[in-house]
RNA sequence: GGGCGGUUAGCUCAGCUGGUCAGAGCGCCUGCCUUACAAGCAGGAGGUCCCCGGUUCGAGCCCGGGACCGCCCACCA
């Protein structure tokens, strides 16, 4: 196709699929496992859930990582973007349960083995969805080596880690209070619990003293748990109860005698200052119970129903039913002293949204303190750096207060614990133990346990693969802040423990993209914006540019304007290229971009600065400015000025082509599709832009003098245009002028052309004056405008200038300023004053 | 209860270690089909930089206090 056949609009929907195909076929995303991790560049993608569909968070993070990956690939590094998906225990299990439900059956009915088979089948069918969606974004992950956290090799790594930690004594089994999620019927970790405010009823209940001399009143929002009470606690210094400590009360409805104990945990000022202790159903009571050796009576089971221990009358009821029954029974005996509405925060399951039922359960735990120390040190001493830095402090706060991690889950989908039991015996090992009678632990591991191994398990650990030394440690981990504890911290701990090295040296915590109105983007709220629809509408480049331009060091609202800016930029580049290529015609120009004019030196200088700036911004994760800086260069310098400036010149082509090629190169990491599409039409551009090198820095091309000269010339054009507008010069009319300003040289001609002026030398008396840097443009007699309007305009300008002069003089007349401000600042002010006076005089 | 962000033009946001920092995009107004682009080009209007104190020759920028919005952590029944 000849350049003039190139359509005037860039059509992403037509271009993108073809370009994507070429990239995928080229193999550019797959590096050979050679060299060392120090020479190479690698990023491990936060593995999306297999059940997932691309959301804005993925799209932003994918854009961020792809910019980094493409940039480093262009720098000539062997670059690997480790790709894969997470088996996502609960989420995936639920998905398939739903499917079974639609078939009229249940997980229990089909049985574990069949269920797991069904999940695998589901994964085969739908698991690649999100991978394809990443491709549409243009992400150059290593698609040829897709990992899955439940693959055989990966599972081996998980088992290996579990066994080693067990042998080290860091993993153990215990009967302990856990967060029971009735929704998923599994224990969950502290991190998967979220506090939500609810309004409960606070019941004040009288417990009669065993002595018969009165009562102690306690308050609770969960009266049903009283069936499991083991004691009453008061503060040791609470005089009201001092003489009662050691005595007993009679537990209403049950009749059990409860000791009155003293414990510092109790807040005397809260309620009556007496606290009922239910060790099996409240985390605090659990602690107190263990400290005092109290009985742990489980009255609510894992099914959410009252156990036999709750007594005949209540056993089998749901906890809620039991509450009503207990309250009714207490009322009957007139033991309820008061009730009041009580708003407070209570734990809910992050997954199922259901209220957590704290209970004592036999689970597997991991002690974290021993691993946390070195992992915290790695951040303290800078081996791992967070960007923005404040997240490092957040990480450290958590690490310094770390608690044991409940790692077992009562699910079917996941890594089954490598643990076998026979009677009282427990065996932990990679393979099943010898001998008969062993049964394997049913539970599976918390999904985050396997995710914690991601950076090295994906590379084949514990096998000594070639990929491991080539790409581990990785360079950057890019993620959202909500998984800093769940994932990032644990990767650092596990990485250090099992490889002796930090898994990545930088953690970039990107923005959270909110809905347009500032609410959270969420499916249930209907506030989500589908990145794929946005790509359909505006193109992948526009979405990438938009997201990067939006991103910040804080949360941001989704901005349609930024996406539009990206779309506009793509189109602008497309048309600028058209302009250049139409001149290039068949001629293949590879010649050095020899500058033949000031504007050539200027654009080469500006290009040089943009290259350096873009590189440093990418390296410092300042994607916002990298994207917008690129936009400014392309619009504000290349198109608005340079292209206009050289129109009519026939010797600018080498520079034009050079600037176009390099601009495509530096824009490519941000807007890869359109730049690749243009590249295919550029004479002398071989192969894929995605495989081309980053435009080499040419510091010698920075030209201060040319920048200054052009800045003045541009300012002059703008001054002339503004003047024309303000005095109402007839549209398009050429205005005769005498150029009375220094320092323009050859640029005066272009200023005149762009300002639609006719340069003359005649000695006629000027009828108007337009101040420009270095002097003025004197307007000669003409009928193109009304001189009165010009006079008014001059007055306005004079007033403004006089004001500025007064301000500058005031500043310089202030001895405080002159004496204390740095000499350069004072000098700058003096120069400014001179300039202003000059402009004023020129009027 | 503790901690962290934020509050700048009608809207969404930039403003580095205090001195051309009062900006961009969108929107708005005016004028243009200028042979790359009318989803374009040119010009323009628009802001007590949340409030109150303080430091300084000089403060969106630093310090103290306050208001409001958002997030994280947290075992007060």
Short mmCIF file of C-alpha atoms in Angstrom, two decimals, chain A residues 249-528:
data_model
loop_
_atom_site.label_atom_id
_atom_site.label_comp_id
_atom_site.label_asym_id
_atom_site.label_seq_id
_atom_site.Cartn_x
_atom_site.Cartn_y
_atom_site.Cartn_z
CA UNK A 249 -22.35 -18.24 90.08
CA UNK A 250 -24.93 -20.62 88.79
CA UNK A 251 -25.19 -20.60 85.02
CA UNK A 252 -28.84 -20.01 84.19
CA UNK A 253 -30.67 -22.62 82.12
CA UNK A 254 -27.78 -25.01 82.58
CA UNK A 255 -27.14 -25.07 86.29
CA UNK A 256 -23.39 -25.43 85.96
CA UNK A 257 -21.32 -23.62 88.56
CA UNK A 258 -18.95 -21.01 87.17
CA UNK A 259 -15.97 -19.70 89.08
CA UNK A 260 -15.56 -15.96 89.34
CA UNK A 261 -12.00 -15.22 88.26
CA UNK A 262 -9.89 -12.09 88.03
CA UNK A 263 -8.17 -11.08 84.81
CA UNK A 264 -6.65 -7.83 83.62
CA UNK A 265 -8.31 -8.17 80.26
CA UNK A 266 -11.67 -7.12 81.71
CA UNK A 267 -12.50 -3.44 81.39
CA UNK A 268 -14.14 -2.37 84.63
CA UNK A 269 -15.79 0.61 83.00
CA UNK A 270 -17.55 -1.46 80.34
CA UNK A 271 -21.08 -2.48 81.27
CA UNK A 272 -21.16 -3.97 84.69
CA UNK A 273 -17.48 -4.77 84.64
CA UNK A 274 -18.20 -8.48 84.70
CA UNK A 275 -17.54 -10.64 81.69
CA UNK A 276 -18.88 -14.07 80.86
CA UNK A 277 -16.15 -16.35 79.58
CA UNK A 278 -16.89 -18.72 76.71
CA UNK A 279 -13.49 -20.14 75.77
CA UNK A 280 -14.70 -22.17 72.83
CA UNK A 281 -16.48 -19.35 71.00
CA UNK A 282 -14.66 -16.12 71.49
CA UNK A 283 -11.03 -15.36 70.76
CA UNK A 284 -10.53 -13.32 73.91
CA UNK A 285 -12.30 -15.77 76.11
CA UNK A 286 -10.18 -18.45 74.53
CA UNK A 287 -7.01 -16.69 75.65
CA UNK A 288 -8.36 -16.11 79.12
CA UNK A 289 -9.56 -19.68 79.29
CA UNK A 290 -6.17 -21.06 78.39
CA UNK A 291 -4.50 -18.74 80.90
CA UNK A 292 -6.80 -19.93 83.66
CA UNK A 293 -7.09 -23.54 82.63
CA UNK A 294 -10.82 -23.33 82.01
CA UNK A 295 -12.92 -25.95 80.28
CA UNK A 296 -13.48 -25.41 76.58
CA UNK A 297 -17.04 -26.36 75.88
CA UNK A 298 -17.93 -26.41 72.23
CA UNK A 299 -21.63 -25.71 72.00
CA UNK A 300 -21.72 -24.61 68.37
CA UNK A 301 -20.45 -27.04 65.78
CA UNK A 302 -18.83 -26.54 62.43
CA UNK A 303 -22.23 -26.92 60.84
CA UNK A 304 -23.40 -23.83 62.68
CA UNK A 305 -25.77 -25.82 64.83
CA UNK A 306 -25.80 -26.32 68.56
CA UNK A 307 -24.00 -29.43 69.70
CA UNK A 308 -25.11 -31.98 72.23
CA UNK A 309 -23.02 -30.13 74.77
CA UNK A 310 -25.48 -27.27 74.51
CA UNK A 311 -28.07 -29.45 76.19
CA UNK A 312 -31.01 -31.41 74.96
CA UNK A 313 -33.25 -28.44 74.71
CA UNK A 314 -30.99 -26.62 72.25
CA UNK A 315 -28.97 -29.25 70.47
CA UNK A 316 -29.58 -29.23 66.73
CA UNK A 317 -30.87 -25.68 66.57
CA UNK A 318 -28.98 -23.19 64.47
CA UNK A 319 -27.10 -20.65 66.52
CA UNK A 320 -29.70 -18.04 65.66
CA UNK A 321 -32.59 -20.25 66.66
CA UNK A 322 -30.76 -21.10 69.84
CA UNK A 323 -30.36 -17.41 70.58
CA UNK A 324 -34.09 -16.88 70.45
CA UNK A 325 -34.72 -19.95 72.52
CA UNK A 326 -32.16 -18.96 75.13
CA UNK A 327 -33.50 -15.42 75.34
CA UNK A 328 -37.04 -16.71 75.67
CA UNK A 329 -36.05 -19.08 78.43
CA UNK A 330 -34.15 -16.37 80.26
CA UNK A 331 -37.08 -13.99 80.01
CA UNK A 332 -39.28 -16.61 81.49
CA UNK A 333 -37.04 -16.67 84.51
CA UNK A 334 -36.79 -12.90 84.48
CA UNK A 335 -33.03 -13.01 84.16
CA UNK A 336 -32.75 -10.47 81.38
CA UNK A 337 -32.10 -7.17 82.97
CA UNK A 338 -31.91 -5.03 79.88
CA UNK A 339 -31.49 -5.05 76.14
CA UNK A 340 -30.17 -2.31 73.91
CA UNK A 341 -29.26 -1.90 70.27
CA UNK A 342 -25.53 -2.26 69.98
CA UNK A 343 -23.60 -1.24 66.88
CA UNK A 344 -20.16 -2.76 66.68
CA UNK A 345 -17.76 -4.35 64.23
CA UNK A 346 -17.65 -8.09 63.88
CA UNK A 347 -15.53 -10.34 61.70
CA UNK A 348 -16.93 -11.61 58.41
CA UNK A 349 -15.50 -13.94 55.84
CA UNK A 350 -13.93 -12.05 53.00
CA UNK A 351 -14.97 -14.85 50.66
CA UNK A 352 -18.45 -15.85 51.64
CA UNK A 353 -19.38 -12.59 53.36
CA UNK A 354 -20.82 -14.59 56.19
CA UNK A 355 -20.23 -13.83 59.81
CA UNK A 356 -17.26 -15.64 61.24
CA UNK A 357 -17.99 -18.24 63.87
CA UNK A 358 -14.99 -18.36 66.16
CA UNK A 359 -14.49 -21.90 67.34
CA UNK A 360 -11.86 -24.33 68.47
CA UNK A 361 -10.76 -26.67 65.80
CA UNK A 362 -7.97 -29.13 65.07
CA UNK A 363 -6.02 -27.42 62.30
CA UNK A 364 -2.55 -27.07 60.83
CA UNK A 365 -0.70 -23.90 61.63
CA UNK A 366 2.51 -22.28 60.59
CA UNK A 367 4.64 -20.29 62.98
CA UNK A 368 5.70 -17.13 61.23
CA UNK A 369 7.99 -15.35 63.65
CA UNK A 370 11.11 -17.18 62.61
CA UNK A 371 10.66 -16.40 58.92
CA UNK A 372 9.43 -12.89 59.52
CA UNK A 373 12.67 -11.62 60.99
CA UNK A 374 14.85 -12.11 57.92
CA UNK A 375 12.02 -10.99 55.65
CA UNK A 376 11.63 -7.78 57.59
CA UNK A 377 15.39 -7.24 57.51
CA UNK A 378 15.39 -7.56 53.74
CA UNK A 379 13.13 -4.54 53.54
CA UNK A 380 14.91 -2.66 56.31
CA UNK A 381 18.28 -2.98 54.62
CA UNK A 382 16.93 -2.21 51.18
CA UNK A 383 17.35 -5.55 49.45
CA UNK A 384 13.65 -5.22 48.76
CA UNK A 385 12.36 -1.73 48.09
CA UNK A 386 8.74 -0.72 48.02
CA UNK A 387 7.45 2.00 45.73
CA UNK A 388 5.87 4.18 47.00
CA UNK A 389 8.05 3.81 50.07
CA UNK A 390 5.29 4.09 52.61
CA UNK A 391 4.20 0.55 51.83
CA UNK A 392 7.50 -0.65 53.18
CA UNK A 393 6.52 0.70 56.57
CA UNK A 394 3.10 -0.89 56.32
CA UNK A 395 4.80 -4.18 55.52
CA UNK A 396 7.17 -3.84 58.47
CA UNK A 397 4.39 -3.02 60.91
CA UNK A 398 2.67 -6.22 59.97
CA UNK A 399 5.82 -8.30 59.98
CA UNK A 400 6.74 -7.08 63.42
CA UNK A 401 3.40 -8.20 64.82
CA UNK A 402 3.01 -11.37 62.88
CA UNK A 403 0.92 -14.24 64.20
CA UNK A 404 0.65 -17.93 63.39
CA UNK A 405 -1.03 -18.75 60.12
CA UNK A 406 -3.79 -21.32 59.91
CA UNK A 407 -2.87 -23.09 56.67
CA UNK A 408 -5.38 -25.93 56.50
CA UNK A 409 -8.66 -25.57 54.68
CA UNK A 410 -11.61 -27.92 54.70
CA UNK A 411 -11.96 -27.82 50.95
CA UNK A 412 -11.58 -30.38 48.21
CA UNK A 413 -9.87 -28.25 45.62
CA UNK A 414 -6.26 -27.54 46.41
CA UNK A 415 -3.00 -29.03 47.57
CA UNK A 416 -3.91 -31.86 49.89
CA UNK A 417 -1.63 -31.80 52.90
CA UNK A 418 1.21 -34.32 52.60
CA UNK A 419 0.18 -35.81 55.92
CA UNK A 420 -1.00 -39.27 56.83
CA UNK A 421 -2.47 -40.64 60.04
CA UNK A 422 -2.65 -44.10 61.58
CA UNK A 423 -4.16 -44.20 64.99
CA UNK A 424 -2.07 -41.88 67.10
CA UNK A 425 0.70 -41.74 64.50
CA UNK A 426 1.26 -38.85 62.12
CA UNK A 427 3.44 -39.05 59.05
CA UNK A 428 4.53 -36.06 57.04
CA UNK A 429 6.35 -36.63 53.78
CA UNK A 430 6.40 -36.06 50.05
CA UNK A 431 5.25 -39.62 49.37
CA UNK A 432 2.80 -41.82 51.18
CA UNK A 433 4.28 -43.79 54.07
CA UNK A 434 5.03 -47.50 53.84
CA UNK A 435 2.71 -49.92 55.47
CA UNK A 436 -1.02 -50.39 55.78
CA UNK A 437 -3.67 -48.49 57.56
CA UNK A 438 -2.59 -44.97 56.79
CA UNK A 439 -5.17 -42.42 55.82
CA UNK A 440 -4.30 -39.15 54.21
CA UNK A 441 -5.30 -35.84 55.71
CA UNK A 442 -8.41 -34.56 53.96
CA UNK A 443 -7.61 -30.90 54.27
CA UNK A 444 -5.96 -28.84 51.59
CA UNK A 445 -3.63 -25.90 52.00
CA UNK A 446 -4.60 -22.27 51.97
CA UNK A 447 -4.22 -21.10 48.37
CA UNK A 448 -1.82 -18.43 49.52
CA UNK A 449 0.53 -21.11 50.77
CA UNK A 450 1.23 -22.21 47.22
CA UNK A 451 1.16 -18.64 45.90
CA UNK A 452 3.94 -17.81 48.32
CA UNK A 453 6.28 -19.99 46.29
CA UNK A 454 5.32 -18.42 42.97
CA UNK A 455 8.57 -16.72 41.91
CA UNK A 456 10.66 -19.86 42.25
CA UNK A 457 8.17 -22.72 41.98
CA UNK A 458 7.21 -21.44 38.52
CA UNK A 459 10.82 -21.83 37.46
CA UNK A 460 10.96 -25.47 38.46
CA UNK A 461 12.22 -25.36 42.04
CA UNK A 462 13.21 -27.65 43.79
CA UNK A 463 14.61 -29.14 40.60
CA UNK A 464 17.81 -27.48 39.46
CA UNK A 465 16.45 -26.16 36.21
CA UNK A 466 18.23 -23.85 33.82
CA UNK A 467 15.47 -21.31 34.26
CA UNK A 468 16.04 -20.88 37.97
CA UNK A 469 19.48 -19.23 37.90
CA UNK A 470 18.52 -17.37 34.73
CA UNK A 471 15.42 -15.70 36.07
CA UNK A 472 15.42 -15.94 39.85
CA UNK A 473 15.48 -13.64 41.72
CA UNK A 474 13.06 -11.66 39.62
CA UNK A 475 13.40 -7.91 39.33
CA UNK A 476 10.06 -6.30 40.03
CA UNK A 477 6.84 -7.38 41.59
CA UNK A 478 3.95 -5.20 40.57
CA UNK A 479 0.74 -5.55 42.51
CA UNK A 480 -2.11 -3.90 44.32
CA UNK A 481 -1.76 -3.08 47.97
CA UNK A 482 -4.50 -5.42 49.17
CA UNK A 483 -2.25 -8.44 48.88
CA UNK A 484 0.89 -7.05 50.46
CA UNK A 485 0.39 -9.25 53.52
CA UNK A 486 -1.46 -12.13 51.91
CA UNK A 487 1.07 -12.59 49.17
CA UNK A 488 4.03 -10.24 48.93
CA UNK A 489 5.19 -10.70 52.50
CA UNK A 490 4.85 -14.44 52.31
CA UNK A 491 6.80 -14.62 49.06
CA UNK A 492 9.63 -12.74 50.67
CA UNK A 493 9.58 -15.07 53.67
CA UNK A 494 9.43 -18.23 51.61
CA UNK A 495 11.92 -16.95 49.05
CA UNK A 496 14.49 -16.22 51.69
CA UNK A 497 13.87 -19.50 53.50
CA UNK A 498 14.08 -21.76 50.50
CA UNK A 499 16.39 -20.00 48.06
CA UNK A 500 18.35 -17.80 50.39
CA UNK A 501 17.53 -14.82 48.22
CA UNK A 502 14.79 -12.23 48.08
CA UNK A 503 12.36 -13.15 45.30
CA UNK A 504 12.42 -9.61 43.81
CA UNK A 505 14.20 -6.42 44.59
CA UNK A 506 11.40 -3.96 43.96
CA UNK A 507 7.75 -4.03 44.82
CA UNK A 508 5.68 -1.55 42.89
CA UNK A 509 2.31 -0.97 44.49
CA UNK A 510 0.04 0.47 41.84
CA UNK A 511 -3.11 2.53 42.19
CA UNK A 512 -6.50 1.08 42.76
CA UNK A 513 -8.76 2.20 39.95
CA UNK A 514 -12.09 3.27 41.33
CA UNK A 515 -15.34 3.68 39.44
CA UNK A 516 -15.99 7.00 37.76
CA UNK A 517 -17.93 8.21 40.76
CA UNK A 518 -15.23 7.26 43.25
CA UNK A 519 -16.88 4.11 44.52
CA UNK A 520 -15.14 0.80 44.48
CA UNK A 521 -15.34 -1.03 41.19
CA UNK A 522 -17.31 -4.13 41.99
CA UNK A 523 -19.51 -6.58 40.25
CA UNK A 524 -22.10 -6.61 43.00
CA UNK A 525 -22.38 -2.83 43.02
CA UNK A 526 -22.53 -2.82 39.26
CA UNK A 527 -19.74 -0.27 39.25
CA UNK A 528 -17.26 -2.37 37.32
#
